[in-house]
């Protein structure tokens, strides 16, 4: 597994991490035994980054990770969690008192005194420009509740505003073969500042697996059903905000492209992303051991040819640029 470092993180991270939204909720049911098997398989394959949030399963994801790491104390795993979506999305709720409340809950769930990284979880846009918010986060660092802080964002402009803050360690943003806008400004700005870039939704909610058809359906409690049009949260989090049927068609072309480098579509998509300049770690989710192992294998793929990246851009330009490039 290849590793990357960013100055403000201060340690090596595996280029492929594990996103654990699936282990909490909103992707259909995953048993605790299956969740622990996914964690085991990821670690065995070289993953050193777990990304979670206090709202994934109302804390279930954090609790599973906390229990797993307590049972495996010799593991050196970097756990990034998130906070801010347990309250109404009012900028006035993003205060030091609330931050203490939320981080105390996460510390209990994860069974640690100090959280490795806490990210503001896609808060309202004004929060990214509020001095008091960053002052409060700096206070949590000084008090030892958190070691570092970052932001999870929906838009390029939110990311750029946060990167200007000297205490910021990381930016988490959607980047994948169907969402290329962050490559233009966010990745270069973060690299120049020493800020880690955590890329989420790297397979466009499974579209880039190449397994879906226009007739594919998902469980009722899967966000790919209930948030297909942004009914519950930002539509950009589900299939990267692209039209499902159009995404399926584009994914078929991507699958053919992956075959030219002798890779499966998801491994090719993750490897391409992990090899981009400025990307620190990629956090695909996994519902089972096979997915976890396949995802992690992308972290040791030989450098892809420049022609691969050019073909990714061509697919994006023809299928998605006009519809999504200006939105996020």
PDB file of C-alpha atoms in Angstrom, residues 18 22-23 29-42 60 64 68 286-290 292:
ATOM      1  CA  UNK A  18     -11.933   3.065   4.496  1.00  0.00           C
ATOM      2  CA  UNK A  22     -21.910   1.763   5.274  1.00  0.00           C
ATOM      3  CA  UNK A  23     -21.130   0.404   8.735  1.00  0.00           C
ATOM      4  CA  UNK A  29     -28.312  -3.288   6.847  1.00  0.00           C
ATOM      5  CA  UNK A  30     -24.779  -4.412   7.742  1.00  0.00           C
ATOM      6  CA  UNK A  31     -24.337  -6.671  10.777  1.00  0.00           C
ATOM      7  CA  UNK A  32     -21.701  -5.923  13.400  1.00  0.00           C
ATOM      8  CA  UNK A  33     -19.917  -9.166  12.504  1.00  0.00           C
ATOM      9  CA  UNK A  34     -19.791  -8.164   8.851  1.00  0.00           C
ATOM     10  CA  UNK A  35     -18.618  -4.683   9.812  1.00  0.00           C
ATOM     11  CA  UNK A  36     -15.745  -6.048  11.882  1.00  0.00           C
ATOM     12  CA  UNK A  37     -14.811  -8.401   9.049  1.00  0.00           C
ATOM     13  CA  UNK A  38     -14.548  -5.383   6.728  1.00  0.00           C
ATOM     14  CA  UNK A  39     -12.307  -3.605   9.236  1.00  0.00           C
ATOM     15  CA  UNK A  40     -10.128  -6.706   9.555  1.00  0.00           C
ATOM     16  CA  UNK A  41      -9.787  -7.144   5.802  1.00  0.00           C
ATOM     17  CA  UNK A  42      -8.930  -3.478   5.294  1.00  0.00           C
ATOM     18  CA  UNK A  60     -23.031   3.061  15.522  1.00  0.00           C
ATOM     19  CA  UNK A  64     -17.994  -0.362  16.088  1.00  0.00           C
ATOM     20  CA  UNK A  68     -12.620  -2.926  17.230  1.00  0.00           C
ATOM     21  CA  UNK A 286     -17.104  -1.497   1.624  1.00  0.00           C
ATOM     22  CA  UNK A 287     -20.032  -3.708   2.577  1.00  0.00           C
ATOM     23  CA  UNK A 288     -18.081  -6.968   2.599  1.00  0.00           C
ATOM     24  CA  UNK A 289     -14.597  -8.427   2.793  1.00  0.00           C
ATOM     25  CA  UNK A 290     -14.243  -8.868  -0.965  1.00  0.00           C
ATOM     26  CA  UNK A 292     -12.581  -4.113   1.118  1.00  0.00           C
TER      27      UNK A 292
END
